């Protein structure tokens, strides 16, 4: 199993109530029911206000590297990630569990 973690940081001047950020969050929220390779899917806005905190997070689980590749290449994932490229940066970690 592979745990896929992503942390998003909104660009300067972009707030989480910005309509682009709201649309991006909605696009990611919907992925859990769209991509069959996802065994677990959680995402949401950070609830703390600290300088080192990121703004939005994804926590997901897939079976193996092939499933991760299928998820990453899925058109719905590509479309959602494309939205976030306009207003945020992110870091990822993929760990075997």
CSV table of N, CA and C in Angstrom, one decimal:
chain,number,residue,atom,x,y,z
A,1,UNK,N,0.8,-1.2,0.0
A,1,UNK,CA,0.0,0.0,0.0
A,1,UNK,C,0.9,1.2,0.0
A,2,UNK,N,0.4,2.3,-0.6
A,2,UNK,CA,1.1,3.5,-0.7
A,2,UNK,C,0.2,4.7,-0.2
A,3,UNK,N,0.7,5.4,0.8
A,3,UNK,CA,0.0,6.6,1.3
A,3,UNK,C,0.6,7.8,0.5
A,4,UNK,N,-0.4,8.5,-0.2
A,4,UNK,CA,0.0,9.6,-1.0
A,4,UNK,C,-0.5,10.9,-0.2
A,5,UNK,N,0.5,11.7,0.2
A,5,UNK,CA,0.2,12.9,0.9
A,5,UNK,C,0.5,14.2,0.1
A,6,UNK,N,-0.3,15.1,0.1
A,6,UNK,CA,-0.1,16.4,-0.6
A,6,UNK,C,-0.4,17.6,0.3
A,7,UNK,N,0.4,18.5,0.4
A,7,UNK,CA,0.2,19.8,1.2
A,7,UNK,C,0.3,20.9,0.2
A,8,UNK,N,-0.8,21.8,0.2
A,8,UNK,CA,-0.9,22.9,-0.7
A,8,UNK,C,-0.7,24.2,0.1
A,9,UNK,N,0.0,25.1,-0.5
A,9,UNK,CA,0.2,26.5,0.0
A,9,UNK,C,-0.4,27.5,-1.0
A,10,UNK,N,-1.4,28.2,-0.6
A,10,UNK,CA,-1.9,29.2,-1.5
A,10,UNK,C,-0.9,30.3,-1.8
A,11,UNK,N,-0.9,30.8,-3.0
A,11,UNK,CA,0.1,31.9,-3.4
A,11,UNK,C,-0.3,33.1,-2.6
A,12,UNK,N,0.7,34.0,-2.5
A,12,UNK,CA,0.4,35.3,-1.9
A,12,UNK,C,-0.8,36.0,-2.5
A,13,UNK,N,-1.6,36.6,-1.7
A,13,UNK,CA,-2.8,37.3,-2.2
A,13,UNK,C,-4.0,36.4,-2.5
A,14,UNK,N,-3.8,35.1,-2.3
A,14,UNK,CA,-5.0,34.2,-2.6
A,14,UNK,C,-5.5,33.7,-1.2
A,15,UNK,N,-6.7,33.9,-1.0
A,15,UNK,CA,-7.4,33.4,0.3
A,15,UNK,C,-8.2,32.2,0.0
A,16,UNK,N,-8.5,31.4,1.0
A,16,UNK,CA,-9.2,30.2,0.8
A,16,UNK,C,-10.7,30.4,0.4
A,17,UNK,N,-11.2,31.7,0.5
A,17,UNK,CA,-12.5,32.0,0.0
A,17,UNK,C,-12.5,32.5,-1.4
A,18,UNK,N,-11.3,32.6,-2.0
A,18,UNK,CA,-11.1,33.0,-3.4
A,18,UNK,C,-11.9,31.9,-4.3
A,19,UNK,N,-12.6,32.4,-5.3
A,19,UNK,CA,-13.5,31.4,-6.0
A,19,UNK,C,-12.6,30.3,-6.7
A,20,UNK,N,-11.4,30.6,-7.1
A,20,UNK,CA,-10.5,29.6,-7.7
A,20,UNK,C,-10.2,28.5,-6.7
A,21,UNK,N,-9.9,29.0,-5.4
A,21,UNK,CA,-9.5,28.0,-4.4
A,21,UNK,C,-10.7,27.2,-4.0
A,22,UNK,N,-11.9,27.8,-3.9
A,22,UNK,CA,-13.1,27.0,-3.6
A,22,UNK,C,-13.4,26.0,-4.7
A,23,UNK,N,-13.2,26.4,-6.0
A,23,UNK,CA,-13.5,25.4,-7.1
A,23,UNK,C,-12.4,24.3,-7.1
A,24,UNK,N,-11.2,24.7,-6.8
A,24,UNK,CA,-10.1,23.7,-6.7
A,24,UNK,C,-10.4,22.7,-5.6
A,25,UNK,N,-10.8,23.2,-4.4
A,25,UNK,CA,-11.1,22.3,-3.3
A,25,UNK,C,-12.3,21.4,-3.7
A,26,UNK,N,-13.3,21.9,-4.3
A,26,UNK,CA,-14.5,21.1,-4.7
A,26,UNK,C,-14.0,20.0,-5.7
A,27,UNK,N,-13.1,20.3,-6.6
A,27,UNK,CA,-12.7,19.4,-7.6
A,27,UNK,C,-11.9,18.2,-6.9
A,28,UNK,N,-11.1,18.5,-5.9
A,28,UNK,CA,-10.4,17.5,-5.2
A,28,UNK,C,-11.4,16.7,-4.3
A,29,UNK,N,-12.4,17.3,-3.7
A,29,UNK,CA,-13.3,16.6,-2.8
A,29,UNK,C,-14.1,15.5,-3.7
A,30,UNK,N,-14.3,15.8,-4.9
A,30,UNK,CA,-15.1,14.9,-5.8
A,30,UNK,C,-14.2,13.7,-6.3
A,31,UNK,N,-12.9,13.8,-6.2
A,31,UNK,CA,-12.1,12.7,-6.7
A,31,UNK,C,-12.3,11.4,-6.1
A,32,UNK,N,-12.5,11.4,-4.8
A,32,UNK,CA,-12.7,10.1,-4.0
A,32,UNK,C,-13.7,9.2,-4.6
A,33,UNK,N,-14.8,9.7,-5.2
A,33,UNK,CA,-15.8,8.9,-5.7
A,33,UNK,C,-15.6,8.7,-7.2
A,34,UNK,N,-14.6,9.2,-7.8
A,34,UNK,CA,-14.4,9.1,-9.3
A,34,UNK,C,-13.3,8.2,-9.7
A,35,UNK,N,-12.3,8.1,-8.9
A,35,UNK,CA,-11.1,7.3,-9.3
A,35,UNK,C,-11.0,6.0,-8.6
A,36,UNK,N,-11.3,4.9,-9.3
A,36,UNK,CA,-11.4,3.6,-8.6
A,36,UNK,C,-10.1,3.1,-7.9
A,37,UNK,N,-9.0,3.6,-8.2
A,37,UNK,CA,-7.7,3.2,-7.6
A,37,UNK,C,-7.6,3.7,-6.2
A,38,UNK,N,-8.4,4.7,-5.8
A,38,UNK,CA,-8.3,5.3,-4.5
A,38,UNK,C,-9.0,4.4,-3.5
A,39,UNK,N,-8.2,3.8,-2.5
A,39,UNK,CA,-8.8,3.0,-1.5
A,39,UNK,C,-9.3,3.9,-0.3
A,40,UNK,N,-8.6,5.0,-0.1
A,40,UNK,CA,-9.0,6.0,0.9
A,40,UNK,C,-8.8,7.3,0.3
A,41,UNK,N,-9.6,8.3,0.7
A,41,UNK,CA,-9.5,9.7,0.2
A,41,UNK,C,-10.0,10.6,1.2
A,42,UNK,N,-9.1,11.5,1.7
A,42,UNK,CA,-9.5,12.6,2.6
A,42,UNK,C,-8.8,13.9,2.1
A,43,UNK,N,-9.5,15.0,2.1
A,43,UNK,CA,-8.9,16.3,1.8
A,43,UNK,C,-9.7,17.3,2.5
A,44,UNK,N,-9.0,18.5,2.8
A,44,UNK,CA,-9.7,19.6,3.4
A,44,UNK,C,-8.7,20.7,3.8
A,45,UNK,N,-9.3,21.8,4.2
A,45,UNK,CA,-8.6,23.0,4.6
A,45,UNK,C,-8.0,22.8,6.0
A,46,UNK,N,-6.8,23.4,6.1
A,46,UNK,CA,-6.1,23.4,7.4
A,46,UNK,C,-6.9,24.2,8.4
A,47,UNK,N,-7.0,23.8,9.6
A,47,UNK,CA,-7.8,24.5,10.7
A,47,UNK,C,-6.9,25.3,11.6
A,48,UNK,N,-5.6,25.3,11.5
A,48,UNK,CA,-4.7,26.1,12.4
A,48,UNK,C,-4.2,27.3,11.7
A,49,UNK,N,-3.8,28.3,12.5
A,49,UNK,CA,-3.2,29.5,11.9
A,49,UNK,C,-1.8,29.7,12.4
A,50,UNK,N,-0.9,29.0,11.7
A,50,UNK,CA,0.6,29.1,12.1
A,50,UNK,C,1.3,29.4,10.8
A,51,UNK,N,2.4,30.1,11.0
A,51,UNK,CA,3.2,30.5,9.8
A,51,UNK,C,3.7,29.3,9.0
A,52,UNK,N,4.0,28.2,9.6
A,52,UNK,CA,4.6,27.1,8.9
A,52,UNK,C,3.6,26.2,8.3
A,53,UNK,N,2.3,26.4,8.6
A,53,UNK,CA,1.2,25.6,8.2
A,53,UNK,C,0.9,25.7,6.7
A,54,UNK,N,0.5,24.6,6.1
A,54,UNK,CA,0.0,24.7,4.7
A,54,UNK,C,-1.5,24.9,4.8
A,55,UNK,N,-2.1,25.2,3.6
A,55,UNK,CA,-3.5,25.6,3.6
A,55,UNK,C,-4.5,24.5,3.3
A,56,UNK,N,-4.1,23.5,2.5
A,56,UNK,CA,-5.0,22.5,2.1
A,56,UNK,C,-4.2,21.2,2.1
A,57,UNK,N,-4.9,20.1,2.4
A,57,UNK,CA,-4.2,18.8,2.4
A,57,UNK,C,-5.0,17.7,1.8
A,58,UNK,N,-4.2,16.7,1.2
A,58,UNK,CA,-4.8,15.5,0.7
A,58,UNK,C,-4.1,14.3,1.4
A,59,UNK,N,-4.9,13.4,1.8
A,59,UNK,CA,-4.4,12.1,2.4
A,59,UNK,C,-5.1,11.0,1.7
A,60,UNK,N,-4.3,10.2,0.9
A,60,UNK,CA,-5.0,9.1,0.2
A,60,UNK,C,-4.2,7.8,0.3
A,61,UNK,N,-4.8,6.8,-0.1
A,61,UNK,CA,-4.2,5.4,0.0
A,61,UNK,C,-4.5,4.7,-1.3
A,62,UNK,N,-3.5,4.1,-1.9
A,62,UNK,CA,-3.7,3.3,-3.1
A,62,UNK,C,-2.9,1.9,-2.9
A,63,UNK,N,-3.3,1.0,-3.7
A,63,UNK,CA,-2.8,-0.4,-3.5
A,63,UNK,C,-1.2,-0.5,-3.7
A,64,UNK,N,-0.8,0.1,-4.8
A,64,UNK,CA,0.6,-0.1,-5.2
A,64,UNK,C,1.1,1.0,-6.2
A,65,UNK,N,2.3,0.9,-6.7
A,65,UNK,CA,2.8,2.0,-7.6
A,65,UNK,C,2.0,2.1,-8.9
A,66,UNK,N,1.5,1.0,-9.4
A,66,UNK,CA,0.7,1.0,-10.6
A,66,UNK,C,-0.6,1.8,-10.3
A,67,UNK,N,-1.2,1.6,-9.2
A,67,UNK,CA,-2.4,2.3,-8.8
A,67,UNK,C,-2.2,3.8,-8.6
A,68,UNK,N,-1.0,4.1,-8.0
A,68,UNK,CA,-0.6,5.5,-7.9
A,68,UNK,C,-0.5,6.1,-9.2
A,69,UNK,N,0.2,5.5,-10.2
A,69,UNK,CA,0.4,6.0,-11.5
A,69,UNK,C,-1.0,6.2,-12.2
A,70,UNK,N,-1.9,5.3,-12.0
A,70,UNK,CA,-3.2,5.4,-12.6
A,70,UNK,C,-4.0,6.6,-12.1
A,71,UNK,N,-3.9,6.8,-10.7
A,71,UNK,CA,-4.5,7.9,-10.1
A,71,UNK,C,-3.9,9.2,-10.6
A,72,UNK,N,-2.6,9.3,-10.6
A,72,UNK,CA,-1.9,10.5,-11.1
A,72,UNK,C,-2.2,10.9,-12.5
A,73,UNK,N,-2.4,9.9,-13.4
A,73,UNK,CA,-2.7,10.1,-14.8
A,73,UNK,C,-4.1,10.2,-15.1
A,74,UNK,N,-5.0,10.0,-14.2
A,74,UNK,CA,-6.5,10.0,-14.4
A,74,UNK,C,-6.9,11.4,-14.8
A,75,UNK,N,-7.7,11.5,-15.8
A,75,UNK,CA,-8.1,12.9,-16.3
A,75,UNK,C,-8.7,13.8,-15.3
A,76,UNK,N,-9.5,13.2,-14.3
A,76,UNK,CA,-10.1,14.0,-13.3
A,76,UNK,C,-9.0,14.6,-12.3
A,77,UNK,N,-8.0,13.8,-12.0
A,77,UNK,CA,-6.9,14.2,-11.2
A,77,UNK,C,-6.1,15.3,-11.9
A,78,UNK,N,-5.8,15.1,-13.2
A,78,UNK,CA,-5.1,16.1,-14.0
A,78,UNK,C,-5.9,17.4,-14.1
A,79,UNK,N,-7.2,17.4,-14.2
A,79,UNK,CA,-8.0,18.6,-14.3
A,79,UNK,C,-7.9,19.3,-12.9
A,80,UNK,N,-8.1,18.6,-11.8
A,80,UNK,CA,-8.1,19.2,-10.5
A,80,UNK,C,-6.7,19.8,-10.2
A,81,UNK,N,-5.7,19.1,-10.4
A,81,UNK,CA,-4.3,19.6,-10.2
A,81,UNK,C,-4.0,20.8,-11.1
A,82,UNK,N,-4.5,20.8,-12.3
A,82,UNK,CA,-4.4,21.9,-13.2
A,82,UNK,C,-5.0,23.2,-12.6
A,83,UNK,N,-6.1,23.1,-12.0
A,83,UNK,CA,-6.7,24.2,-11.3
A,83,UNK,C,-5.8,24.8,-10.3
A,84,UNK,N,-5.2,23.9,-9.4
A,84,UNK,CA,-4.4,24.4,-8.3
A,84,UNK,C,-3.1,25.0,-8.8
A,85,UNK,N,-2.6,24.7,-10.0
A,85,UNK,CA,-1.4,25.3,-10.5
A,85,UNK,C,-1.5,26.8,-10.7
A,86,UNK,N,-2.7,27.2,-10.8
A,86,UNK,CA,-3.0,28.7,-11.1
A,86,UNK,C,-2.8,29.5,-9.8
A,87,UNK,N,-3.0,28.9,-8.6
A,87,UNK,CA,-3.0,29.7,-7.4
A,87,UNK,C,-2.3,29.2,-6.2
A,88,UNK,N,-1.6,28.1,-6.4
A,88,UNK,CA,-0.9,27.4,-5.2
A,88,UNK,C,0.3,26.7,-5.6
A,89,UNK,N,1.2,26.3,-4.6
A,89,UNK,CA,2.3,25.4,-4.8
A,89,UNK,C,2.1,24.3,-3.8
A,90,UNK,N,2.8,23.2,-4.0
A,90,UNK,CA,2.5,22.0,-3.1
A,90,UNK,C,3.8,21.2,-3.0
A,91,UNK,N,3.7,20.3,-2.0
A,91,UNK,CA,4.7,19.3,-1.7
A,91,UNK,C,4.0,18.0,-1.6
A,92,UNK,N,4.7,16.9,-1.9
A,92,UNK,CA,4.1,15.6,-1.8
A,92,UNK,C,5.1,14.6,-1.1
A,93,UNK,N,4.5,13.6,-0.6
A,93,UNK,CA,5.2,12.4,-0.1
A,93,UNK,C,4.4,11.2,-0.4
A,94,UNK,N,5.1,10.2,-0.9
A,94,UNK,CA,4.5,8.9,-1.2
A,94,UNK,C,5.2,7.8,-0.3
A,95,UNK,N,4.6,7.3,0.7
A,95,UNK,CA,5.2,6.3,1.6
A,95,UNK,C,4.6,5.0,1.5
A,96,UNK,N,5.4,3.9,1.6
A,96,UNK,CA,4.8,2.6,1.6
A,96,UNK,C,4.4,2.3,3.0
A,97,UNK,N,3.2,1.8,3.1
A,97,UNK,CA,2.7,1.4,4.5
A,97,UNK,C,2.2,0.0,4.5
